[in-house]
Coordinates of C-alpha atoms in Angstrom, one line a residue:
M25 CA 9.2 -30.6 -18.5
T26 CA 10.7 -30.8 -22.0
E27 CA 7.3 -30.5 -23.5
I28 CA 6.5 -27.4 -21.5
L29 CA 9.8 -25.7 -22.4
A30 CA 9.3 -26.4 -26.1
P31 CA 9.3 -23.3 -28.4
R32 CA 6.2 -21.5 -28.9
T33 CA 4.2 -22.2 -32.0
T34 CA 3.0 -19.2 -34.0
R35 CA -0.7 -19.1 -34.5
S36 CA -2.0 -18.7 -38.0
A37 CA -5.4 -18.7 -39.6
T38 CA -5.2 -22.6 -40.0
A39 CA -2.8 -23.5 -37.2
G40 CA -5.6 -24.2 -34.8
P41 CA -5.9 -22.9 -31.3
P42 CA -3.1 -20.7 -29.7
V43 CA -0.2 -22.4 -28.0
L44 CA 1.6 -21.2 -24.8
G45 CA 5.3 -22.0 -25.1
A46 CA 8.2 -21.7 -22.9
L47 CA 8.8 -18.1 -22.8
G48 CA 5.1 -17.4 -22.7
L49 CA 4.7 -19.6 -19.7
F50 CA 7.7 -18.0 -17.9
T51 CA 6.2 -14.6 -18.5
V52 CA 2.7 -15.4 -17.2
L53 CA 4.2 -17.1 -14.2
L54 CA 6.2 -13.9 -13.6
G55 CA 2.9 -12.1 -13.6
A56 CA 1.4 -14.5 -11.2
A57 CA 4.3 -14.1 -8.9
L58 CA 4.3 -10.3 -8.6
P59 CA 0.9 -9.7 -6.8
L60 CA 1.5 -12.7 -4.4
I61 CA 5.0 -11.5 -3.5
D62 CA 3.6 -7.9 -3.0
F63 CA 0.8 -9.2 -0.6
F64 CA 3.7 -10.7 1.7
I65 CA 6.6 -8.4 1.1
V66 CA 5.2 -5.7 3.2
N67 CA 4.9 -7.7 6.5
V68 CA 8.5 -7.2 7.5
A69 CA 8.6 -3.6 6.2
L70 CA 5.7 -2.5 8.4
P71 CA 7.6 -1.3 11.4
T72 CA 10.0 0.8 9.2
I73 CA 7.1 2.2 7.2
G74 CA 5.4 3.2 10.5
H75 CA 8.5 5.0 11.8
D76 CA 9.3 6.7 8.6
L77 CA 5.7 8.0 7.9
A78 CA 4.6 8.4 11.4
A79 CA 1.8 6.0 10.7
S80 CA -0.5 4.5 13.6
D81 CA -1.2 0.8 13.7
A82 CA -4.6 1.3 12.2
V83 CA -3.2 3.0 9.2
L84 CA -0.5 0.4 8.8
E85 CA -3.3 -2.3 8.8
L86 CA -4.8 -0.4 5.8
V87 CA -1.5 -0.6 4.0
V88 CA -2.0 -4.4 4.0
A89 CA -5.8 -4.5 4.0
G90 CA -6.3 -1.9 1.2
Y91 CA -4.2 -4.0 -1.2
G92 CA -5.9 -7.3 -0.1
V93 CA -9.5 -6.1 -0.2
A94 CA -9.2 -4.3 -3.6
Y95 CA -7.4 -7.3 -5.0
A96 CA -10.0 -9.8 -3.7
V97 CA -13.1 -7.8 -4.7
L98 CA -12.1 -7.3 -8.3
L99 CA -10.6 -10.6 -9.3
V100 CA -13.6 -12.1 -10.7
L101 CA -14.5 -9.1 -12.8
G102 CA -10.8 -9.1 -14.0
G103 CA -11.4 -12.6 -15.1
R104 CA -14.6 -11.7 -16.9
L105 CA -13.1 -8.8 -18.6
G106 CA -10.2 -11.0 -20.0
D107 CA -12.7 -13.5 -21.4
T108 CA -14.4 -10.5 -23.2
F109 CA -11.7 -8.3 -24.4
G110 CA -8.8 -10.7 -24.5
R111 CA -6.7 -12.2 -21.8
R112 CA -3.3 -10.9 -23.3
R113 CA -4.7 -7.4 -23.5
L114 CA -5.9 -7.5 -19.9
F115 CA -2.6 -9.1 -18.7
L116 CA -0.5 -6.3 -20.4
G117 CA -2.7 -3.6 -19.2
G118 CA -2.8 -5.1 -15.6
M119 CA 1.0 -5.5 -15.6
A120 CA 1.6 -1.9 -16.7
A121 CA -0.8 -0.6 -14.1
F122 CA 1.0 -2.7 -11.5
G123 CA 4.3 -1.2 -12.4
L124 CA 3.0 2.4 -12.3
T125 CA 1.1 1.8 -8.9
S126 CA 4.3 0.2 -7.4
L127 CA 6.2 3.3 -8.4
A128 CA 3.5 5.4 -6.7
C129 CA 3.8 3.3 -3.5
G130 CA 7.6 3.7 -3.6
L131 CA 7.4 7.4 -3.9
A132 CA 4.4 7.9 -1.5
P133 CA 5.1 11.1 0.7
T134 CA 2.6 10.2 3.4
A135 CA 1.0 7.1 5.0
W136 CA -2.5 7.9 3.5
T137 CA -1.0 8.4 0.0
L138 CA 0.6 4.9 0.5
V139 CA -2.7 3.5 1.5
A140 CA -4.4 4.9 -1.7
A141 CA -1.5 3.7 -3.9
R142 CA -1.9 0.2 -2.4
V143 CA -5.6 0.1 -3.2
L144 CA -4.7 1.0 -6.8
Q145 CA -2.1 -1.6 -6.9
G146 CA -4.5 -4.3 -5.6
A147 CA -6.8 -3.3 -8.4
A148 CA -4.0 -3.7 -11.1
S149 CA -3.2 -7.1 -9.6
A150 CA -6.9 -8.2 -10.0
A151 CA -6.7 -7.3 -13.7
M152 CA -3.5 -9.2 -14.4
L153 CA -3.5 -12.3 -12.3
P154 CA -6.8 -14.1 -13.5
Q155 CA -5.4 -14.0 -17.1
V156 CA -2.6 -16.3 -16.0
L157 CA -4.6 -19.3 -15.2
A158 CA -7.1 -18.6 -18.0
T159 CA -4.3 -18.4 -20.5
I160 CA -2.9 -21.7 -19.3
Q161 CA -6.3 -23.3 -19.5
S162 CA -7.0 -22.1 -22.9
A163 CA -3.6 -22.5 -24.6
T164 CA -2.3 -25.7 -23.2
Q165 CA -3.7 -29.3 -23.5
G166 CA -3.1 -32.7 -21.7
P167 CA 0.3 -33.3 -20.1
R168 CA 1.6 -29.8 -20.9
R169 CA -1.5 -28.2 -19.1
A170 CA -0.7 -30.5 -16.1
K171 CA 2.8 -29.5 -16.0
A172 CA 1.9 -25.8 -16.5
M173 CA -0.6 -26.0 -13.5
S174 CA 2.0 -27.6 -11.4
L175 CA 4.5 -24.9 -12.2
Y176 CA 1.9 -22.3 -11.3
G177 CA 1.1 -23.9 -8.0
A178 CA 4.8 -24.0 -7.2
T179 CA 5.1 -20.4 -8.2
A180 CA 2.2 -19.4 -5.9
G181 CA 3.6 -21.1 -2.9
L182 CA 7.2 -19.9 -3.4
S183 CA 6.1 -16.4 -4.1
M184 CA 4.2 -16.1 -0.6
V185 CA 7.4 -17.4 1.2
A186 CA 9.9 -15.4 -1.1
G187 CA 7.9 -12.2 -0.5
Q188 CA 8.7 -12.2 3.2
I189 CA 12.3 -13.1 2.7
L190 CA 12.7 -10.4 -0.1
G191 CA 11.2 -7.8 2.1
G192 CA 13.6 -8.3 4.9
V193 CA 16.5 -8.3 2.5
L194 CA 15.5 -5.1 0.8
V195 CA 14.7 -3.2 3.9
A196 CA 18.1 -4.1 5.4
A197 CA 20.0 -3.4 2.2
D198 CA 18.7 0.2 2.2
L199 CA 19.5 0.4 -1.5
A200 CA 20.6 3.9 -2.4
G201 CA 19.0 5.1 0.8
T202 CA 15.5 4.1 -0.3
G203 CA 14.8 1.9 2.9
W204 CA 11.3 0.4 2.7
R205 CA 10.6 2.1 -0.4
A206 CA 12.6 -0.6 -2.3
V207 CA 10.1 -3.2 -1.6
F208 CA 7.9 -1.4 -4.1
L209 CA 10.4 0.2 -6.4
V210 CA 11.9 -3.2 -7.3
N211 CA 8.7 -4.2 -9.0
V212 CA 9.3 -1.4 -11.7
P213 CA 12.2 -2.9 -13.7
V214 CA 10.7 -6.4 -13.4
V215 CA 7.4 -5.1 -14.9
L216 CA 9.4 -3.5 -17.7
V217 CA 10.9 -6.9 -18.5
G218 CA 7.6 -8.7 -18.2
L219 CA 5.8 -6.3 -20.5
F220 CA 8.5 -6.7 -23.2
L221 CA 8.3 -10.6 -22.9
A222 CA 4.6 -10.7 -22.9
A223 CA 4.2 -8.6 -26.0
R224 CA 6.4 -11.3 -27.8
A225 CA 5.4 -14.6 -26.3
V226 CA 1.9 -14.6 -24.8
P227 CA -0.8 -15.6 -27.2
E228 CA -4.2 -13.8 -27.2
T229 CA -7.1 -15.9 -26.0
R230 CA -10.7 -15.0 -25.2
S231 CA -14.1 -16.7 -24.7
Q232 CA -15.8 -17.5 -28.2
H233 CA -19.1 -16.1 -26.6
P234 CA -18.3 -12.9 -24.6
Q235 CA -20.9 -11.6 -22.3
P236 CA -21.4 -8.1 -20.9
V237 CA -20.3 -7.2 -17.5
D238 CA -22.8 -8.2 -14.7
V239 CA -23.0 -4.9 -12.9
P240 CA -25.4 -5.8 -10.1
G241 CA -23.5 -9.0 -9.4
T242 CA -20.3 -7.1 -9.6
V243 CA -21.6 -4.5 -7.0
L244 CA -23.1 -7.0 -4.6
L245 CA -19.9 -9.2 -4.7
G246 CA -17.8 -6.1 -3.9
V247 CA -20.1 -5.1 -1.1
A248 CA -20.1 -8.7 0.4
L249 CA -16.3 -8.9 0.4
V250 CA -15.6 -5.5 1.7
S251 CA -18.1 -5.9 4.4
L252 CA -16.4 -9.0 5.5
L253 CA -12.7 -8.3 5.0
A254 CA -12.6 -4.5 6.0
P255 CA -13.8 -4.9 9.5
L256 CA -11.8 -8.1 10.2
T257 CA -8.6 -6.6 8.9
E258 CA -9.0 -3.1 10.5
G259 CA -11.2 -3.8 13.6
R260 CA -8.5 -4.7 16.1
A261 CA -6.2 -1.8 15.3
A262 CA -9.2 0.6 15.3
G263 CA -10.6 -0.7 18.6
W264 CA -13.8 -2.4 17.1
P265 CA -15.8 0.7 16.5
L266 CA -19.5 0.5 15.7
W267 CA -19.0 0.5 11.9
T268 CA -17.0 -2.8 12.1
W269 CA -20.0 -4.6 13.7
L270 CA -22.6 -3.0 11.3
S271 CA -20.3 -4.1 8.4
L272 CA -20.1 -7.6 9.7
A273 CA -23.9 -7.7 10.1
L274 CA -24.2 -6.5 6.4
F275 CA -22.1 -9.4 5.1
P276 CA -24.6 -12.3 5.2
V277 CA -27.3 -10.0 3.8
A278 CA -25.1 -8.9 0.7
A279 CA -23.8 -12.5 0.2
T280 CA -27.3 -13.9 0.1
A281 CA -28.5 -11.0 -2.3
F282 CA -25.5 -11.8 -4.5
Y283 CA -26.5 -15.5 -4.7
L284 CA -30.1 -14.7 -5.4
V285 CA -29.3 -12.1 -8.2
E286 CA -26.8 -14.4 -9.8
R287 CA -29.3 -17.4 -9.7
R288 CA -31.9 -15.4 -11.2
S289 CA -29.6 -14.0 -14.0
E290 CA -28.6 -17.5 -15.0
R291 CA -32.2 -18.9 -15.1
R292 CA -33.0 -16.0 -17.5
G293 CA -30.3 -17.2 -19.9
R294 CA -27.8 -14.5 -19.1
T295 CA -24.2 -15.1 -18.0
P296 CA -23.8 -13.8 -14.4
L297 CA -20.5 -12.8 -12.9
V298 CA -20.3 -16.0 -11.0
P299 CA -22.6 -18.5 -12.5
P300 CA -24.1 -20.6 -9.7
S301 CA -24.0 -23.7 -12.0
L302 CA -20.2 -23.5 -11.9
F303 CA -20.3 -24.8 -8.3
A304 CA -22.1 -28.0 -9.7
N305 CA -18.5 -28.8 -10.8
I306 CA -17.5 -31.3 -7.9
P307 CA -13.7 -31.0 -8.3
L308 CA -14.0 -27.1 -8.3
R309 CA -16.3 -27.2 -5.2
R310 CA -14.4 -29.5 -3.2
G311 CA -11.1 -28.0 -4.1
L312 CA -12.3 -24.6 -3.1
I313 CA -13.4 -25.8 0.2
M314 CA -9.9 -27.0 0.8
V315 CA -8.0 -23.9 -0.4
V316 CA -9.8 -21.6 2.1
P317 CA -8.5 -23.1 5.3
F318 CA -5.2 -23.8 3.8
S319 CA -4.8 -20.1 2.8
I320 CA -5.9 -18.9 6.1
G321 CA -3.3 -21.0 7.9
F322 CA -0.6 -20.1 5.5
S323 CA -1.0 -16.3 5.6
G324 CA -1.8 -16.2 9.3
F325 CA 1.3 -18.0 10.0
M326 CA 3.6 -15.7 7.7
F327 CA 2.2 -12.7 9.4
V328 CA 2.5 -14.0 12.9
I329 CA 6.0 -15.3 12.5
A330 CA 7.2 -12.0 11.1
V331 CA 5.9 -10.1 14.1
A332 CA 7.2 -12.7 16.6
L333 CA 10.8 -12.9 15.2
Q334 CA 11.2 -9.1 14.9
E335 CA 9.3 -7.8 18.0
G336 CA 9.6 -10.9 20.3
V337 CA 13.0 -12.4 19.6
G338 CA 14.5 -9.1 18.3
L339 CA 15.8 -10.3 15.1
S340 CA 16.4 -7.7 12.2
P341 CA 14.2 -7.7 9.2
V342 CA 16.7 -9.5 7.0
R343 CA 17.4 -12.1 9.7
A344 CA 13.7 -12.7 10.2
G345 CA 13.2 -13.1 6.5
L346 CA 16.2 -15.3 6.0
T347 CA 14.9 -17.6 8.7
L348 CA 12.2 -18.8 6.2
V349 CA 14.7 -19.8 3.4
P350 CA 14.8 -23.4 4.4
M351 CA 11.0 -23.5 4.1
A352 CA 11.2 -22.0 0.6
V353 CA 13.9 -24.5 -0.3
S354 CA 11.8 -27.5 0.9
F355 CA 8.7 -26.2 -0.9
F356 CA 10.7 -25.9 -4.2
V357 CA 12.0 -29.4 -4.0
A358 CA 8.8 -31.0 -3.0
S359 CA 6.9 -29.1 -5.7
L360 CA 9.3 -30.6 -8.3
L361 CA 8.5 -34.1 -7.2
G362 CA 4.8 -33.3 -7.1
P363 CA 3.8 -34.1 -10.7
R364 CA 5.5 -37.5 -10.7
L365 CA 3.7 -38.4 -7.3
V366 CA 0.3 -37.2 -8.6
A367 CA 0.8 -39.3 -11.8
R368 CA 1.2 -42.3 -9.7
W369 CA -1.0 -41.7 -6.6
G370 CA -3.5 -39.0 -7.8
T371 CA -5.0 -36.6 -5.2
R372 CA -3.9 -38.9 -2.3
V373 CA -0.8 -36.8 -2.6
V374 CA -2.7 -34.0 -1.1
T375 CA -3.7 -36.1 1.9
A376 CA 0.0 -37.1 2.4
G377 CA 1.0 -33.4 2.1
G378 CA -1.5 -32.5 4.9
L379 CA -0.1 -35.2 7.2
V380 CA 3.5 -34.0 6.5
Q381 CA 2.4 -30.3 7.2
A382 CA 0.7 -31.3 10.3
V383 CA 3.9 -32.8 11.6
G384 CA 5.9 -29.7 10.6
V385 CA 3.4 -27.2 12.4
G386 CA 3.4 -29.5 15.5
V387 CA 7.2 -29.5 15.6
L388 CA 7.1 -25.7 15.3
A389 CA 4.7 -25.4 18.2
L390 CA 6.8 -27.6 20.4
T391 CA 10.0 -25.8 19.4
V392 CA 8.4 -22.4 20.5
W393 CA 7.3 -23.8 23.8
G394 CA 10.6 -25.3 24.5
S395 CA 12.9 -22.7 23.3
W396 CA 11.2 -19.0 23.7
P397 CA 12.7 -16.7 23.7
D398 CA 15.9 -18.1 22.6
L399 CA 14.5 -18.8 19.1
G400 CA 16.3 -18.5 15.9
G401 CA 16.9 -20.2 12.7
P402 CA 18.6 -23.5 13.8
Q403 CA 15.7 -24.2 16.2
L404 CA 13.0 -23.4 13.6
W405 CA 14.5 -24.9 10.6
P406 CA 13.4 -28.6 11.0
G407 CA 9.7 -27.6 11.6
L408 CA 9.8 -25.1 8.7
M409 CA 11.3 -27.5 6.2
I410 CA 8.8 -30.2 7.2
A411 CA 5.8 -27.9 6.9
G412 CA 7.0 -26.3 3.5
A413 CA 7.3 -29.7 1.9
G414 CA 3.8 -30.6 3.1
Q415 CA 2.4 -27.4 1.7
A416 CA 4.2 -27.9 -1.7
L417 CA 2.4 -31.4 -2.0
Q418 CA -0.9 -29.7 -1.4
L419 CA -1.2 -26.3 -3.0
P420 CA -0.2 -27.0 -6.7
V421 CA -2.4 -30.3 -6.8
L422 CA -5.5 -28.3 -5.4
F423 CA -5.1 -25.6 -8.2
R424 CA -5.1 -28.4 -10.8
V425 CA -8.1 -30.1 -9.2
I426 CA -10.2 -26.8 -9.0
L427 CA -9.8 -26.0 -12.7
S428 CA -9.5 -29.6 -14.0
E429 CA -13.1 -29.8 -15.5
V430 CA -13.7 -26.0 -16.0
P431 CA -14.4 -25.7 -19.8
A432 CA -12.1 -23.2 -21.7
A433 CA -14.9 -20.7 -22.5
R434 CA -15.2 -20.3 -18.6
A435 CA -11.6 -20.3 -17.9
G436 CA -11.5 -16.7 -16.8
V437 CA -14.4 -17.1 -14.5
G438 CA -13.2 -20.2 -13.0
S439 CA -9.7 -18.8 -12.3
G440 CA -11.2 -15.6 -11.0
V441 CA -13.4 -17.5 -8.5
M442 CA -10.5 -19.6 -7.4
I443 CA -8.1 -16.7 -6.9
T444 CA -10.8 -14.7 -5.3
A445 CA -11.3 -17.5 -2.6
Q446 CA -7.6 -17.9 -2.1
Q447 CA -6.9 -14.2 -1.8
S448 CA -10.0 -13.6 0.6
A449 CA -8.7 -16.5 2.7
L450 CA -5.2 -15.0 2.7
A451 CA -6.7 -11.8 3.9
L452 CA -8.8 -13.6 6.5
G453 CA -5.7 -15.4 7.7
V454 CA -3.9 -12.2 8.5
A455 CA -7.1 -10.8 10.1
T456 CA -8.1 -13.8 12.2
L457 CA -4.9 -15.5 13.3
G458 CA -3.1 -12.2 13.4
T459 CA -5.9 -10.8 15.7
L460 CA -5.8 -14.0 17.9
F461 CA -2.0 -13.7 18.3
L462 CA -1.9 -9.9 19.1
T463 CA -4.8 -10.3 21.5
L464 CA -3.1 -13.1 23.4
V465 CA 0.2 -11.3 23.7
P466 CA -0.5 -8.9 26.6
G467 CA -2.0 -11.5 28.9
R468 CA 0.1 -14.6 28.0
G469 CA 3.3 -13.3 26.6
M470 CA 4.4 -13.6 22.8
G471 CA 5.9 -17.0 23.1
D472 CA 2.7 -18.6 24.4
A473 CA 0.6 -16.6 22.0
L474 CA 2.8 -17.8 19.1
A475 CA 2.4 -21.4 20.2
T476 CA -1.3 -21.2 20.6
T477 CA -1.7 -19.6 17.2
L478 CA 0.3 -22.5 15.7
L479 CA -2.0 -25.0 17.3
V480 CA -4.9 -23.2 15.8
Q481 CA -3.2 -23.5 12.4
L482 CA -2.6 -27.1 13.1
A483 CA -6.4 -27.6 13.6
A484 CA -6.9 -26.0 10.1
V485 CA -4.3 -28.3 8.6
V486 CA -6.2 -31.3 10.1
L487 CA -9.4 -30.1 8.6
T488 CA -7.9 -29.8 5.1
T489 CA -6.4 -33.2 5.5
G490 CA -9.7 -34.8 6.3
L491 CA -11.5 -32.8 3.5
S492 CA -8.9 -34.1 1.0
L493 CA -10.3 -37.7 1.3
R494 CA -13.4 -36.4 -0.6
L495 CA -11.4 -35.3 -3.6
P496 CA -11.8 -37.2 -6.9
R497 CA -8.9 -39.6 -7.0
E498 CA -7.8 -38.8 -10.5
I499 CA -7.2 -35.3 -12.1
A500 CA -8.4 -34.7 -15.6

């Protein structure tokens, strides 16, 4: 840790490559936390937003989905633009746009205005977040990079839990009568601090051989992701109209067209948005395959537990959020131990983390079956703490694995692909596990629906644990 917290070295004409120091690392990690917190912070605020803005369930789904879809669709493009125009420049621009769109969300007079502002906020996040990993990849080396990547993974996991906790606290606090609006307005002062620090401490990096934007690839990737994520996130609330089925039918066509266009572009010597050759990188490919089910289970659980604790158990938003504090604490503690464990045991730490998480999710399922509806923090805390520790031993290591052999020149593309996979999976988790849970509630009751959903998540944990056995033992 001492190396990572060393003062930043100023770059000169003869000083060699840029170096990301302590303040710069803190700043980019702050930028990484903001979009992830904002994805989850809305969960516990949705009932209040619906009441205040007279929004239907379908529109409330769009408040979540509009952000997630825009974010996922534009992430790879954000990485490419950072490679070309400078990652620090895109980071500053994305963060400024994130602050402005957060202000627009907080001041939104109607539900549809809020949806539009959330879409723009997702686009701003897509410009900012890929620059974080790309900067770490380009401006750190050796043990310092390993430590920085571990801190990034810990930040990502904590942000997803902290978003839900912070949302409950802010809604309950009703700061200056702002109610749910505080979950967005709180971003504004944080962004101002982040911009000040980034201007002073984040070095500029970019690809040595920038390439023009791949317009056909960008359009086709956008069509593919929208055609998958939009119907899955909006379909249940909208009653599964015809457009949702047509959109799902379009997805494999658009995905195939995207692959063929990218392969042809690369064979002709161009640099496509997502070079197919990137997936010849075995650590990247295997790590991505694991991140998808992990993220689906993580986000699905966070959404379902927020609904169950508020609408099923009757907890207030703040109590529902605070119930997750032990999970955040165990995640934080285990993530601090992760780098030492990886240095000794390599990626077998991921397998161990999966087994620990499986135990935690199993304990949660048994707790729900045995205690519902008299369910609160003391009953859930053991399972939450075990699951949180297991997650912390997986996520930071997977991020390191995925980017371990990506060359610096492709850092923006590699990080964009990784975060796109993660973000798409987060959106899919809310759509799939959330839809399963809400579909089961009318017939089986909320307690059985929650327990069944946890068992489905457990199956995803078992899958990732099995897949972890195929990871390269050592991390570069």
